[in-house]
Amino acid sequence: MASDEEIQRIMGLRPVQPPEPRPRRPFTLYNVYFQLERHYIIQTHPKYRVDIPERVDVNSSLRPEKYRGLILPEDWSVVGVNRKQRKDHINHGIIGFNELTKTISSRWKTVDDETKKYCQSLADIELKRYNKALAAYIEKYGEDAARTHRIHKKPKRKRRTRAEIDAAERTARGVAEE
C-alpha cells in the first residue's frame, strides 16, 4: 500500500508546508517549577561558577523568597527561548539529569503554596500567549496547517510476528528450491 507521501508524489501534489513553524506549547505548572528548581539546585551548589546571561530576569522581587537570589535569563519560563543548539550545549557538570529529576520530583511533593501559585501564574501567562499565537497562526495558515506536523510523520513499520517471519522464510525457501 502506498504511503501518503507516495500518493502525493504520484499525483503531482506537494504537501503544504507553512513558512514558519507552529507555536510551541507552553510549560505547565510542573515544567515551570522544574526550571525554577533546576536553576536553584545548580546555583546553590558549591562548585557552581557564576554564568550571567545576556539579558537577566528583572522580576526577582516577584519570586518566592527561596528563589529571589537566583540569576535567571529574561524569558526563563518560555519554552525554547533560552535553549542552545545541541552542538553548543555545555553541561554544567554539577548534577546528572537522572539525579536532578529525582530530586526535583521529590521536592515537588512538598512544595509550598506560594511557589505553586507563582509557577501557576507564569504557566497561565504563557498559556494565554500561546493561545493568541496559535489563533494568529491558524488565521494566517488555516486549521490544516496547524495539524500538518502530525500528518507528515512517517508511519511506524508494523512489527512482524514470529509466525509471519517463519512463513516468509518457508515461502522464500520454497521458491529457491524450485
Coordinates of C-alpha atoms in Angstrom, one line a residue, residues 88-164:
D88 CA 27.0 24.4 21.5
H89 CA 25.5 23.0 24.7
I90 CA 27.8 22.9 27.7
N91 CA 26.9 20.7 30.5
H92 CA 27.2 22.3 33.9
G93 CA 28.7 19.1 35.3
I94 CA 27.2 19.6 38.8
I95 CA 24.4 17.1 38.8
G96 CA 23.3 14.4 36.4
F97 CA 19.9 14.5 34.7
N98 CA 18.6 11.4 36.4
E99 CA 19.6 12.6 39.9
L100 CA 18.2 16.1 39.1
T101 CA 14.8 14.8 38.1
K102 CA 14.6 12.5 41.1
T103 CA 15.5 15.4 43.4
I104 CA 13.0 17.8 41.8
S105 CA 10.2 15.3 41.7
S106 CA 10.6 14.6 45.4
R107 CA 10.7 18.3 46.2
W108 CA 7.6 18.8 44.1
K109 CA 5.6 16.6 46.5
T110 CA 6.3 19.0 49.4
V111 CA 6.4 22.4 47.6
D112 CA 4.8 25.3 49.4
D113 CA 1.7 27.1 48.2
E114 CA 3.5 30.4 47.4
T115 CA 5.8 28.7 44.9
K116 CA 2.9 26.8 43.3
K117 CA 0.9 30.0 42.9
Y118 CA 3.9 31.8 41.4
C119 CA 4.6 28.9 38.9
Q120 CA 0.9 28.7 38.1
S121 CA 0.7 32.4 37.3
L122 CA 3.7 32.1 34.9
A123 CA 2.2 29.0 33.3
D124 CA -1.2 30.8 32.8
I125 CA 0.6 33.8 31.2
E126 CA 2.4 31.6 28.8
L127 CA -0.8 29.6 28.0
K128 CA -2.6 32.9 27.1
R129 CA 0.4 33.9 24.9
Y130 CA 0.4 30.5 23.2
N131 CA -3.4 30.6 22.5
K132 CA -3.1 34.0 20.9
A133 CA -0.1 32.9 18.8
L134 CA -1.9 29.7 17.8
A135 CA -5.0 31.7 16.8
A136 CA -3.0 34.1 14.7
Y137 CA -1.2 31.1 13.1
I138 CA -4.4 29.4 12.3
E139 CA -5.9 32.6 10.9
K140 CA -2.8 33.1 8.7
Y141 CA -2.3 29.5 7.5
G142 CA -5.6 27.7 8.2
E143 CA -6.7 24.9 10.5
D144 CA -5.0 22.2 8.4
A145 CA -1.6 23.9 8.7
A146 CA -1.8 23.7 12.5
R147 CA -2.1 19.9 12.2
T148 CA 0.5 19.3 9.4
H149 CA 3.2 18.3 11.8
R150 CA 1.3 15.1 12.6
I151 CA 0.3 14.3 9.1
H152 CA 3.8 14.1 7.7
K153 CA 5.3 11.8 10.2
K154 CA 6.4 8.5 8.8
P155 CA 4.1 5.7 9.8
K156 CA 5.6 3.2 12.1
R157 CA 6.5 -0.1 10.5
K158 CA 4.4 -2.9 11.7
R159 CA 6.5 -5.5 13.5
R160 CA 6.1 -9.0 12.2
T161 CA 5.2 -11.8 14.5
R162 CA 7.5 -14.9 14.7
A163 CA 4.9 -16.9 12.7
E164 CA 4.9 -14.3 9.9

